[in-house]
XYZ file of C-alpha atoms in Angstrom:
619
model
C -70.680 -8.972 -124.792
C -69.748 -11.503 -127.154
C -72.246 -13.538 -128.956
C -71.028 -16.902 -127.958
C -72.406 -15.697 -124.636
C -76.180 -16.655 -124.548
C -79.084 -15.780 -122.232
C -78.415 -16.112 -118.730
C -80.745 -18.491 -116.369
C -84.053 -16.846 -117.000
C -86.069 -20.188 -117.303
C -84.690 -20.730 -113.826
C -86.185 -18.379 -110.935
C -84.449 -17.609 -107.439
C -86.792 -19.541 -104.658
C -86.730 -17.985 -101.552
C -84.703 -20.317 -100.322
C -81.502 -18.602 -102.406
C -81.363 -22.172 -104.405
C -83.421 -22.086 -108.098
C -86.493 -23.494 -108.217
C -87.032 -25.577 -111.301
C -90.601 -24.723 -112.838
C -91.770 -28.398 -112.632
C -92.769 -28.402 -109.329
C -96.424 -29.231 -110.141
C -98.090 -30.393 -112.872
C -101.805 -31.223 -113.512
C -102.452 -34.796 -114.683
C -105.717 -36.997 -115.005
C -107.369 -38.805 -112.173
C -107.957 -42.422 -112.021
C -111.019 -43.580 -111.602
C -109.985 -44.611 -107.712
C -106.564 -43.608 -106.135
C -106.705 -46.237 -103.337
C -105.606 -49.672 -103.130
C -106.619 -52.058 -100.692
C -105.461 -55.105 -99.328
C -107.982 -57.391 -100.752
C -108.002 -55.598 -104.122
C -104.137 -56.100 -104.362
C -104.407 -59.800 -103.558
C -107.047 -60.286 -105.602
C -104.574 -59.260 -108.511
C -103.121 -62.938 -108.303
C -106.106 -63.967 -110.454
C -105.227 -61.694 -113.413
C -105.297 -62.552 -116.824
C -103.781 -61.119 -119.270
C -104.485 -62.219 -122.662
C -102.873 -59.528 -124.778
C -99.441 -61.299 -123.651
C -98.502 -64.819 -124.351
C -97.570 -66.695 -121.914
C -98.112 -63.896 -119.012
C -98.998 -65.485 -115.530
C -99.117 -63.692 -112.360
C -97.066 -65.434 -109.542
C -97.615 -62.968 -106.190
C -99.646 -60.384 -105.195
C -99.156 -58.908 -101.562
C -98.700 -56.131 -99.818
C -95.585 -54.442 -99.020
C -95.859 -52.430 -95.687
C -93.625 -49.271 -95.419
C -90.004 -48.756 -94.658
C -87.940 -45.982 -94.166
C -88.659 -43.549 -96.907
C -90.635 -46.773 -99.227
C -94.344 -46.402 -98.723
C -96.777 -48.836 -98.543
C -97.514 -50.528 -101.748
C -98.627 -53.504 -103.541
C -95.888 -55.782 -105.236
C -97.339 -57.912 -108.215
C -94.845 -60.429 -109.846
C -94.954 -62.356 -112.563
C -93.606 -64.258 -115.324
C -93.828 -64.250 -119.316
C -92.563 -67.895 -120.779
C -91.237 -67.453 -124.419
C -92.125 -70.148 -126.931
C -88.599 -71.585 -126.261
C -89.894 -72.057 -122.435
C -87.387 -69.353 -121.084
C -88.458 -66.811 -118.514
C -88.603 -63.158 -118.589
C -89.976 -61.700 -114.928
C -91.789 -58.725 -114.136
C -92.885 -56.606 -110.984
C -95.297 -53.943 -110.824
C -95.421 -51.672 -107.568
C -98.581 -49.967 -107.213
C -99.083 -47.308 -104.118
C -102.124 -48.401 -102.070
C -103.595 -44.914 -101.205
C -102.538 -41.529 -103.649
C -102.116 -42.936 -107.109
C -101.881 -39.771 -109.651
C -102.330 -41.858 -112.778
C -99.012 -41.749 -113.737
C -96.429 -45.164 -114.454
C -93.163 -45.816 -114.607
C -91.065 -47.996 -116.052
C -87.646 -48.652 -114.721
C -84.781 -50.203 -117.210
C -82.280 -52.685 -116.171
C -78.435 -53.020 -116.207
C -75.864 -54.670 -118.262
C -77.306 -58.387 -119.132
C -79.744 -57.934 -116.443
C -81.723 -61.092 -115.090
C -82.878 -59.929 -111.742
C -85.210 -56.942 -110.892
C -84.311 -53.526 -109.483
C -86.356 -52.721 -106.778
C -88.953 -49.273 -107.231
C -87.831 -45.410 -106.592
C -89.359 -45.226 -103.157
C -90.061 -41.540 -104.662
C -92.050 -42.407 -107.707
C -94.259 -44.239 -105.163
C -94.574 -41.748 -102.578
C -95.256 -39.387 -105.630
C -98.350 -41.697 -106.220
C -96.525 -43.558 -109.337
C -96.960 -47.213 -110.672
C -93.401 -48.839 -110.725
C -93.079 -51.344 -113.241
C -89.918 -53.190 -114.006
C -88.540 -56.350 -115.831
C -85.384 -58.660 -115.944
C -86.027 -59.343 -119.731
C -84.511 -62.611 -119.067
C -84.474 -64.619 -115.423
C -80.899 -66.421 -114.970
C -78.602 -66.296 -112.029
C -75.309 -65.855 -114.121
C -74.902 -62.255 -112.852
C -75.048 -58.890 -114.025
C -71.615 -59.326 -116.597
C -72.160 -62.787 -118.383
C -74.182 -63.458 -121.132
C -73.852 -67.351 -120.594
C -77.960 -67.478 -120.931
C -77.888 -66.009 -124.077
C -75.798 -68.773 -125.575
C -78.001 -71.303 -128.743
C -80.793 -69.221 -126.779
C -82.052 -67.041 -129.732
C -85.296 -66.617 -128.325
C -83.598 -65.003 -124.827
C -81.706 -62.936 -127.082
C -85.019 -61.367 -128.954
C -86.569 -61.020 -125.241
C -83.481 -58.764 -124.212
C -83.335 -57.370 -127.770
C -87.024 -55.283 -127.046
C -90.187 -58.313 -126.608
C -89.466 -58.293 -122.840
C -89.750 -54.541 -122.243
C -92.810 -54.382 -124.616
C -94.591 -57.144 -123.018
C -94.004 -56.313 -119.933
C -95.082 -52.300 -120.460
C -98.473 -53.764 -121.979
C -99.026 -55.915 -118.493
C -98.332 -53.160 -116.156
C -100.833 -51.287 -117.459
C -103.220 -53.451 -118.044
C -102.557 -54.367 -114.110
C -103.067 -50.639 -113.923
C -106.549 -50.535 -115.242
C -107.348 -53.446 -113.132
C -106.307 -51.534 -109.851
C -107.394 -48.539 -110.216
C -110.159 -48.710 -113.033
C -108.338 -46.912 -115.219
C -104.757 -47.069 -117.855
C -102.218 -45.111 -116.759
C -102.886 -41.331 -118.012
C -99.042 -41.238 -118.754
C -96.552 -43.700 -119.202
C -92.807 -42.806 -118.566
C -89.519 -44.508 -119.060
C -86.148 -44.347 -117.004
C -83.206 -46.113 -117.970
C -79.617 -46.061 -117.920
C -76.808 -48.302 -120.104
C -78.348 -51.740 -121.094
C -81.891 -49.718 -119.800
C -80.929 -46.595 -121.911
C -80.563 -48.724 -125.176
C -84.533 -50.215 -123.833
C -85.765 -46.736 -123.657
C -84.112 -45.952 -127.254
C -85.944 -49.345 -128.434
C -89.256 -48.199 -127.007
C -89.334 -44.812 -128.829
C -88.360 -46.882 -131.599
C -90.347 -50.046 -132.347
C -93.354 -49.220 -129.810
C -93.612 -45.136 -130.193
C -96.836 -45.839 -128.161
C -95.762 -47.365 -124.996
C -94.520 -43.932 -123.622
C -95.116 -40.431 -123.359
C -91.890 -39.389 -122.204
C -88.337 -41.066 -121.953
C -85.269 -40.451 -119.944
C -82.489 -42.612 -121.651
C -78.835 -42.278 -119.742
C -76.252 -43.003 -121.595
C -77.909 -45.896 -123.482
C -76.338 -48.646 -125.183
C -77.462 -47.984 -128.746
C -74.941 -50.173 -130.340
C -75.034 -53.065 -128.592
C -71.929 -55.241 -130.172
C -69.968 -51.879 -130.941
C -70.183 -51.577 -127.002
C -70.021 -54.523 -125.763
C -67.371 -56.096 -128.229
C -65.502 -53.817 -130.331
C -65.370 -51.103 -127.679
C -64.891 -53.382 -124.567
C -62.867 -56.161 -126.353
C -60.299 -53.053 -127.842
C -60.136 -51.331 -124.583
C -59.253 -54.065 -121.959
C -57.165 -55.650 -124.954
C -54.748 -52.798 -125.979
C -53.859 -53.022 -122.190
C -52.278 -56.587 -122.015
C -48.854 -57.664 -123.658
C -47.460 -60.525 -125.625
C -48.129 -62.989 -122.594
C -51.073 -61.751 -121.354
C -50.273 -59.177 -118.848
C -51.413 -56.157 -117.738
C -48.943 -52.524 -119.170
C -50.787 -50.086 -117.229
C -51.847 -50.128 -113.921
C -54.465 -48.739 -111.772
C -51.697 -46.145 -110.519
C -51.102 -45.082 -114.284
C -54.105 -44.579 -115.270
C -54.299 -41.707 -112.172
C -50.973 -40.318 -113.189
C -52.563 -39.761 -117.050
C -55.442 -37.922 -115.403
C -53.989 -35.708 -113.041
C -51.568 -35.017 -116.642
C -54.568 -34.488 -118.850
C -56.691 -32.114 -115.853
C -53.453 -30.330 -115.484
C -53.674 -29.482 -119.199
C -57.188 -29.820 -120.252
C -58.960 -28.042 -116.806
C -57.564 -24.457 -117.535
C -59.044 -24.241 -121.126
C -62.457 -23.284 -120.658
C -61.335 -20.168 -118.570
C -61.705 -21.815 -114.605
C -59.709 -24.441 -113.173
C -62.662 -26.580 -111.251
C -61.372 -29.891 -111.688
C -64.182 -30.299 -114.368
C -63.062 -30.591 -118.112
C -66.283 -28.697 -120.002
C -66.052 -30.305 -123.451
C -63.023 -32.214 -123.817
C -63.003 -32.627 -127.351
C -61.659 -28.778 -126.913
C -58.729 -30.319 -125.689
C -55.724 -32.012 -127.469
C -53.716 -33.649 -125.331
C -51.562 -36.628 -126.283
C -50.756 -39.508 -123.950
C -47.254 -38.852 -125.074
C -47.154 -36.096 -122.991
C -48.447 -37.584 -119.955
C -45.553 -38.889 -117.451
C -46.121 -41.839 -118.190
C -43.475 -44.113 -120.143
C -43.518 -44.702 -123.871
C -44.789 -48.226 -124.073
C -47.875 -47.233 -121.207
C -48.324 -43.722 -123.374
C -48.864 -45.933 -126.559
C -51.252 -48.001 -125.003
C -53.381 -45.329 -123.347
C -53.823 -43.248 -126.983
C -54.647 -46.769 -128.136
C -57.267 -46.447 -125.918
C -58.327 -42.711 -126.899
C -58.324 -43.544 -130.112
C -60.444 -46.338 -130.097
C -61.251 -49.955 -131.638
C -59.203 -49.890 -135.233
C -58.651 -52.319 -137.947
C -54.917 -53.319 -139.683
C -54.974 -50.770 -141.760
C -55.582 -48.016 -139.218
C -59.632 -47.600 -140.084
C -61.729 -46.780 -137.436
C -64.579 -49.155 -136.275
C -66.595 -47.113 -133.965
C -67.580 -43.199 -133.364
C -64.645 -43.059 -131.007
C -62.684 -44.108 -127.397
C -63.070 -42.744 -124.236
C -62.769 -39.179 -124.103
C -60.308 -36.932 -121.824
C -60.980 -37.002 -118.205
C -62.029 -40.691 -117.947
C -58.895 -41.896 -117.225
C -60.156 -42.705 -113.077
C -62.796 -44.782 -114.256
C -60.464 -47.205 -116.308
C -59.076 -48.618 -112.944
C -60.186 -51.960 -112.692
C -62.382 -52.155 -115.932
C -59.727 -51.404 -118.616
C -57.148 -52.324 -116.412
C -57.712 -55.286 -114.332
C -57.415 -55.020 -110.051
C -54.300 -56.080 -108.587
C -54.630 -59.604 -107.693
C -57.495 -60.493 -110.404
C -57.560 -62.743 -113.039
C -58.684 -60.189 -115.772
C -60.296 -56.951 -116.202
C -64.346 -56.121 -115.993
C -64.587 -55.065 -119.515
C -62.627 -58.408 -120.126
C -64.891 -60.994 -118.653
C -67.848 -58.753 -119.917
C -66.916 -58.362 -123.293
C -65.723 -61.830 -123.573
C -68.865 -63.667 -122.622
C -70.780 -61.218 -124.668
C -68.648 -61.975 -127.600
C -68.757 -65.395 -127.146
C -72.111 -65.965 -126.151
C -74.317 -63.591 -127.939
C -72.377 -61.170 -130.516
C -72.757 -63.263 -133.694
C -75.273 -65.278 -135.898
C -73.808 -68.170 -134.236
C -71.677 -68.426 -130.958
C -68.094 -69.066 -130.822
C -66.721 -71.974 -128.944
C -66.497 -72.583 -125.442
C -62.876 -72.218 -125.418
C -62.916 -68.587 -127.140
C -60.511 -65.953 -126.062
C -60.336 -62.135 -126.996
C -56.975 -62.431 -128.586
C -59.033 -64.459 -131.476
C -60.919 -61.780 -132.515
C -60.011 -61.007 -136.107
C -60.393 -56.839 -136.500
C -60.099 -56.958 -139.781
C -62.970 -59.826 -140.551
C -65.087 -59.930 -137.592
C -66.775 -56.911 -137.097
C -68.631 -57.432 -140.272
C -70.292 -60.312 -139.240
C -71.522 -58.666 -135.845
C -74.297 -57.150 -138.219
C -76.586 -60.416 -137.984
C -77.220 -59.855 -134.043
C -77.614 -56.091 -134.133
C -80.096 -55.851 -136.252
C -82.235 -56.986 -133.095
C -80.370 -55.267 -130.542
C -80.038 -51.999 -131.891
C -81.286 -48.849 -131.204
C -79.854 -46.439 -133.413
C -83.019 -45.444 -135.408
C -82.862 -42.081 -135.971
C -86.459 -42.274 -137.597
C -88.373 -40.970 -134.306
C -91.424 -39.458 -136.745
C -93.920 -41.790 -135.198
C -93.154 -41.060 -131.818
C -92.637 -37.599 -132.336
C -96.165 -37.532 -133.755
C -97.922 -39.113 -130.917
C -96.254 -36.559 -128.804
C -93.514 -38.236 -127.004
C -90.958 -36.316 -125.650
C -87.375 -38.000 -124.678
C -84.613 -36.120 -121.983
C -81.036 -37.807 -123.409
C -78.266 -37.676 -120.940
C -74.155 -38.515 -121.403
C -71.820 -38.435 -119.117
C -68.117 -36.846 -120.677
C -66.213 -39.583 -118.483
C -68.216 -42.680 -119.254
C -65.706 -45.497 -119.972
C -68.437 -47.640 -120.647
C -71.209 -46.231 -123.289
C -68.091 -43.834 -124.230
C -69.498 -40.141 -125.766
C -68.487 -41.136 -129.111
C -71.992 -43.387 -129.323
C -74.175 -40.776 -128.214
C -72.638 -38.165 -129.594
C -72.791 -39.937 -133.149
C -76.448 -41.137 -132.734
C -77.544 -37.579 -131.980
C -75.963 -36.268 -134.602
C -77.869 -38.753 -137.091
C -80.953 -37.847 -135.395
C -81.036 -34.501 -136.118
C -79.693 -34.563 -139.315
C -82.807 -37.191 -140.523
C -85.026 -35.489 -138.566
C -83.848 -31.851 -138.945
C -82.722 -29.545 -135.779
C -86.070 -27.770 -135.515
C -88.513 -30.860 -135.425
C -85.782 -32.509 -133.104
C -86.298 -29.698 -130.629
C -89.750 -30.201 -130.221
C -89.766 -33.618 -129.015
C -86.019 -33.924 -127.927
C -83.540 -32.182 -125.242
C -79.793 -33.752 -124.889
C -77.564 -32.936 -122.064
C -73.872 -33.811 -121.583
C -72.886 -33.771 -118.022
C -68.742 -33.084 -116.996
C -67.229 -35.778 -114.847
C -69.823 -38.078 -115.151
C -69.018 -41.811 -115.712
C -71.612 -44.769 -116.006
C -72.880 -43.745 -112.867
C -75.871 -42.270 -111.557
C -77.332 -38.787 -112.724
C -76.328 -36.000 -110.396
C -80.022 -34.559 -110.905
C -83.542 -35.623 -110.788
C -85.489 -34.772 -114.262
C -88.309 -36.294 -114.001
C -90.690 -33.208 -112.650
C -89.280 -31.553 -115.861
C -90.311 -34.238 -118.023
C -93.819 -34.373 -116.536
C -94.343 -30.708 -117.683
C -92.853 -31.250 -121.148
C -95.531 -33.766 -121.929
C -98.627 -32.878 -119.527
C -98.344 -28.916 -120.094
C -96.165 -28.991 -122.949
C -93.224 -26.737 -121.261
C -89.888 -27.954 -122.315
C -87.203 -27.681 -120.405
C -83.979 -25.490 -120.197
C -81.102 -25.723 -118.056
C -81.204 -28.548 -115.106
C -79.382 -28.434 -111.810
C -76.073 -30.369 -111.269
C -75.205 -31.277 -107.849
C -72.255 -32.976 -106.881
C -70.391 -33.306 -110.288
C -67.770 -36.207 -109.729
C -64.259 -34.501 -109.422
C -65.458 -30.806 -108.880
C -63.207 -28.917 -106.723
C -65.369 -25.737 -107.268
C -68.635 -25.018 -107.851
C -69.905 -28.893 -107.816
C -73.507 -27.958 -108.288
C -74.053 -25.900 -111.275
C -76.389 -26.063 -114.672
C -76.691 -28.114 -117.233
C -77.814 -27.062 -120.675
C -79.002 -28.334 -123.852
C -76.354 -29.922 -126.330
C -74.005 -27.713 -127.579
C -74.498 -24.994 -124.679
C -72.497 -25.823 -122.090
C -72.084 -23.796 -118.567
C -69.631 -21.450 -117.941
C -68.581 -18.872 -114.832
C -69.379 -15.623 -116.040
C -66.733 -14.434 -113.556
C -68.713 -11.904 -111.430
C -69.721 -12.836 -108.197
C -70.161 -15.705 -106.339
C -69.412 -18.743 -108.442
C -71.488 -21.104 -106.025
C -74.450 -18.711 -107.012
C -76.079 -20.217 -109.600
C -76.986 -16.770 -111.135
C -73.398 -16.115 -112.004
C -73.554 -19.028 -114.653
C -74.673 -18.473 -118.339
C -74.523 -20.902 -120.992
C -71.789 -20.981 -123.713
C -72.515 -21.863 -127.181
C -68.449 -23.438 -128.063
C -69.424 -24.440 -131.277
C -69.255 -20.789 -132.346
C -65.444 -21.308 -132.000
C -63.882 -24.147 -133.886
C -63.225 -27.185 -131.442
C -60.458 -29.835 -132.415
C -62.592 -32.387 -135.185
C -61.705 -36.390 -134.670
C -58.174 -36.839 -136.175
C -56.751 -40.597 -137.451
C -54.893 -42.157 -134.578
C -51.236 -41.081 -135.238
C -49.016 -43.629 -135.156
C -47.235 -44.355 -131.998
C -44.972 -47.202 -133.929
C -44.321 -48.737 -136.495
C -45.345 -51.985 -137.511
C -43.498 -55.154 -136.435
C -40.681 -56.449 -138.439
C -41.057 -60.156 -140.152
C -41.644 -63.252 -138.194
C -38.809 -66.102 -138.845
C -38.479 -69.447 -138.943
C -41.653 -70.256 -140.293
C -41.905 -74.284 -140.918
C -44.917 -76.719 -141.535
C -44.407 -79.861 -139.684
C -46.800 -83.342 -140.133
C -47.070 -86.155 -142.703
C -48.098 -85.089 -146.579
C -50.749 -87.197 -146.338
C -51.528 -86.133 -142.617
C -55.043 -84.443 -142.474
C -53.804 -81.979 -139.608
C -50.134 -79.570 -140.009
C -48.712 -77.285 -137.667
C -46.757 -74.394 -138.600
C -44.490 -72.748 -136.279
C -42.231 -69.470 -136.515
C -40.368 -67.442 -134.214
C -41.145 -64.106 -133.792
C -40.043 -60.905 -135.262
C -36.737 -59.959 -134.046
C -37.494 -56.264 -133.306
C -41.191 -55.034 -132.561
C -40.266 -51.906 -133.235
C -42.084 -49.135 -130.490
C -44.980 -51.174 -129.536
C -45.881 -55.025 -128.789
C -47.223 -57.406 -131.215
C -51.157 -58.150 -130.284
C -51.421 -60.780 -132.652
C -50.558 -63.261 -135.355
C -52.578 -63.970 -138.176
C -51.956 -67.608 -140.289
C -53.233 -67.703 -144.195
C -53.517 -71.025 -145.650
C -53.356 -70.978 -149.092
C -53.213 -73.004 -152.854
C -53.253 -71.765 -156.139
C -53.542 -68.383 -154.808
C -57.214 -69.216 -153.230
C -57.316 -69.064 -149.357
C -58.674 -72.144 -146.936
C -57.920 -70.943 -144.231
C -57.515 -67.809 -142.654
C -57.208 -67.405 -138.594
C -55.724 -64.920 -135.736
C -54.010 -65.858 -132.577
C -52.829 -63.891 -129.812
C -49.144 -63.317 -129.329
C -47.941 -65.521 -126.824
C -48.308 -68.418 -129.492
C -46.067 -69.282 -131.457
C -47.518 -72.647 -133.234
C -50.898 -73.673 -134.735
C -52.748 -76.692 -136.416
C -54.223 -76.458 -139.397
C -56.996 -78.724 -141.620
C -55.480 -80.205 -144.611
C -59.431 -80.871 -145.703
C -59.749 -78.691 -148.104
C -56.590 -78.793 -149.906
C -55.714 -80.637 -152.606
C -52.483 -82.783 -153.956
C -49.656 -80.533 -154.352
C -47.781 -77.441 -153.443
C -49.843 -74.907 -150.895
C -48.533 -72.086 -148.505
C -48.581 -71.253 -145.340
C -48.386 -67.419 -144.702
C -47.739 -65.900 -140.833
C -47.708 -61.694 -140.069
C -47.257 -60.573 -137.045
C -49.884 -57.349 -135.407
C -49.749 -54.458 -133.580
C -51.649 -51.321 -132.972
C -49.660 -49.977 -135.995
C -50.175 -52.982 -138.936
C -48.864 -55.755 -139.929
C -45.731 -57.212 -140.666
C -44.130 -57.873 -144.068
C -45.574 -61.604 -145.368
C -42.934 -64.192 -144.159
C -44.522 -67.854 -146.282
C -43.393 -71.046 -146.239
C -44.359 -73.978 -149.020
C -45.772 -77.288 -148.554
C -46.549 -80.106 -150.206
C -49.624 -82.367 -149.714
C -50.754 -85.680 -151.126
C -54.125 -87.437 -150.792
């Protein structure tokens, strides 16, 4: 046998049943001091006072009867006002009869601002359910229009929110039940993954064990560079849309026709797809959609070709571009478009950009410097996890390979950090990652949670989890998951729905394909013409205008950016999107003279040759 083939399933045994029991069935944990909850006591929570918390006030306490499969439980809301007067809620569900002592806390989605209602699981499981919506608005789950002049809403979503309201729930805890919680756990996925980074982070404390989904680590390298470049490489000169919905499933049935076959089983599933080197070019598609797909592979770049982020979507994801690269037939723009726009505009940078700010403004060669100022508070890409480590926190990591959204690349990158600060043995005792094929921003095909309770009550760590379902499976949809690198394969004998039959694969023992430069897919566009500077001398505004270049060459221009110069010192330096042609300029801060005006046109490739034009100015 070869020794790229690892142990088989033995941390898994065969139930009875034929399916594998995972060994976290049961775990022994504290006991409150009372596991009951009555109606009186939970109303009598509306009088609550929480000092630790500035600005804390309870708003409701009642009981919720049971529904379905949610049991009976008391719901306590409240509010925390920030110094600027803004609003963060909070909502704590705690069962009325069973309570084991344990609490959860559930993260929140994109920009948040409502609450997601509790796991009716966790609850029946005797759980506190805690929750916030780190800041209350009504804008909806893709607009950051709270966030704008709002600095203190942007430190509550940042990581005071979470904290605060962590601190409350169990304080509410001990007030229930007469005791704190014995262990505090974290689920979160996206905007809630990046909150459970932030807690293992800046408040090691707060939890004993985390389950981060594909979190959003890097807050403006998501939702600008990444978004902005990946909705943006999609629309033309005027605006419009290259691709379609129906594209983007002709490049994935190309790339599983290629990619599938590698790993030895054709399941539908692509098992690591940076195995795998296909080239849009080779997709069906035609040349000017195949350049902008590998613009999309290849991820957010600057003029000169540099890359500003770990990497693009990976192979496989092409399904879940429909509608949020690629906008919906009939809508005004994409999801990633309106997303990444208001979070650009409204809470990206130091200060926010005007109203009247548009994507094709952003400058990729100046502005994603100066996103620095505003991730400083969002980030959580710390890869110093010593303290939490210490206090014996253990964290479950989870990625899915088609996630268009918090693409691999992040995760991947940040992982790879970690255990190089940390080192790969100390990792392991406090850390498991999993990467999970077909998977997009969507929910986790497993439940990890019993797993998690035995890492950290009985100090068991887990192996290999149970996949069911895997998006786009056309055999064998439930299989196991492994720890990053392993990943699952067939071992070819017997039943390939039996579980037993798997064994994990270790393919970093074979070479797979490192991150290569984007090759180019044109070549840069060809001079702009024409240019002229119309106004007055003495007029304080000028417009240039040019026509442009004559032959794009392969690909379309993206962009035109206008240099302003005199004496060889710039005054002005901007970036426009294509379909313009003309622009004013500020005559403020030159002086009496001769000064140029210099226009190049973009594309995916460079930039154009300079074309300039000379002035004169008198004051």
């Amino acid at each position: 046998m070869s020794r790229r083939w690892l142990a088989p399933l033995t941390s898994l045994t065969l139930a009875l049943s034929g399916t594998f029991a995972l060994s976290a069935t049961s775990t022994a944990v504290a006991t409150p001091a009372t596991t009951t909850l009555s109606s009186d006591a939970c109303v009598a929570l509306l009088s609550h006072e929480d000092p630790s918390v500035s600005g804390a006030r309870i708003t409701s306490a009642e009981i919720i009867t049971a529904a379905g499969t949610m049991p009976e439980h008391c719901r306590v809301t409240g509010t925390v006002t920030n110094k600027a007067g803004g609003l963060a809620t909070f909502r704590v569900n705690l069962p009325t009869a069973g309570h084991d002592g344990r609490m959860y806390f559930r993260g929140c989605g994109g920009s948040c601002g409502s609450l997601i209602g509790p796991d009716p699981t966790w609850l029946a499981r005797g759980h506190v359910v805690a929750t916030t919506d780190m800041v209350t608005h009504s804008y909806g789950s893709l607009s950051f229009a709270w966030a704008r002049n709002n600095r203190e809403a942007e430190i509550d979503f940042s990581y005071r929110a979470t904290h605060e309201a962590t601190v409350i729930a169990k304080n509410l805890t001990k007030a229930a039940y007469g005791a704190r919680p014995s262990h505090s756990y974290f689920y979160g996925g996206s905007t809630g993954g990046r909150q459970a980074l932030v807690g293992a982070q800046r408040y090691p404390y707060d939890y004993d064990g985390i389950i981060a989904l594909y979190p959003a680590s890097n807050e403006t390298s998501i939702g600008t560079l990444h978004l902005l470049w990946s909705a943006g490489a999609n629309l033309d000169a005027q605006g419009e849309p290259i691709m379609t919905n129906a594209d983007a499933e002709i490049l994935h049935a190309d790339v599983i026709a290629y990619c599938d076959p590698k790993d030895g089983l054709t399941d539908g599933l692509i098992e690591d797809p940076r195995a795998c080197n296909f080239k849009a070019s080779q997709s069906r598609l035609s040349p000017a959609k195949a350049a902008v797909a590998q613009l999309i592979y290849d991820g957010p770049r600057d003029s000169s070709g540099k890359a500003l982020t770990p990497g693009g979507p990976e192979l496989g994801s092409e399904l879940n571009w429909r509608n949020n690269y690629i906008q919906a037939d009939g809508a005004a723009e994409s999801v990633y478009t309106s997303f990444g726009k208001s979070f650009t505009r409204d809470a990206a940078f130091e200060d926010d950009l005007p109203e009247d700010w548009t994507p094709d403004q952003f400058d990729w060669d100046t502005d994603p410097a100066r996103l620095g100022f505003m991730e400083q508070f969002y980030t959580s890409t710390n890869t110093d996890l010593s303290t939490f480590h210490r206090a014996g926190g253990k964290l479950l990591l989870f990625q899915g390979w088609s996630d268009q959204s918090v693409v691999p690349a992040f995760t991947l990158d940040y992982h790879a950090r970690l255990v190089a600060h940390m080192g790969k043995a100390t990792t392991d005792e406090f850390l498991r990652f999993y990467t999970v094929p077909g998977l997009g921003h969507s929910a986790l095909p497993l439940d990890p949670t019993l797993e998690l309770h035995d890492w950290v009550e009985n100090g068991k760590a887990p192996h290999a989890f149970v996949a069911r379902n895997l998006t786009g499976a056309t055999k064998a949809a439930t299989r196991p998951l492994y720890p990053f690198p392993l990943v699952p394969r067939w071992s070819g004998k017997g039943n390939i729905n039996d579980l037993a039959t798997w064994r994990s694969f270790d393919p970093t023992a074979r070479p797979i394909a490192p991150v290569r430069p984007a090759e180019p897919v044109a070549k840069a566009p060809g001079k702009v013409s024409k240019v002229k500077v119309n106004g007055k001398t003495r007029a304080r505004t000028r417009t240039v205008s040019w026509r442009a270049p004559a032959a794009v060459k392969g690909a379309p221009v993206l962009r035109y950016r206008i240099t302003v110069s005199q004496k060889g010192k710039v005054t002005s330096n901007r970036t426009i999107r294509s379909s313009v042609r003309s622009m004013k300029f500020s005559t403020s801060k030159l002086r009496s003279g001769r000064a140029k005006v210099t226009v190049r046109a973009v594309n995916n490739t460079g930039s154009s040759a300079p074309a300039s034009v000379v002035f004169r100015i008198k004051k």
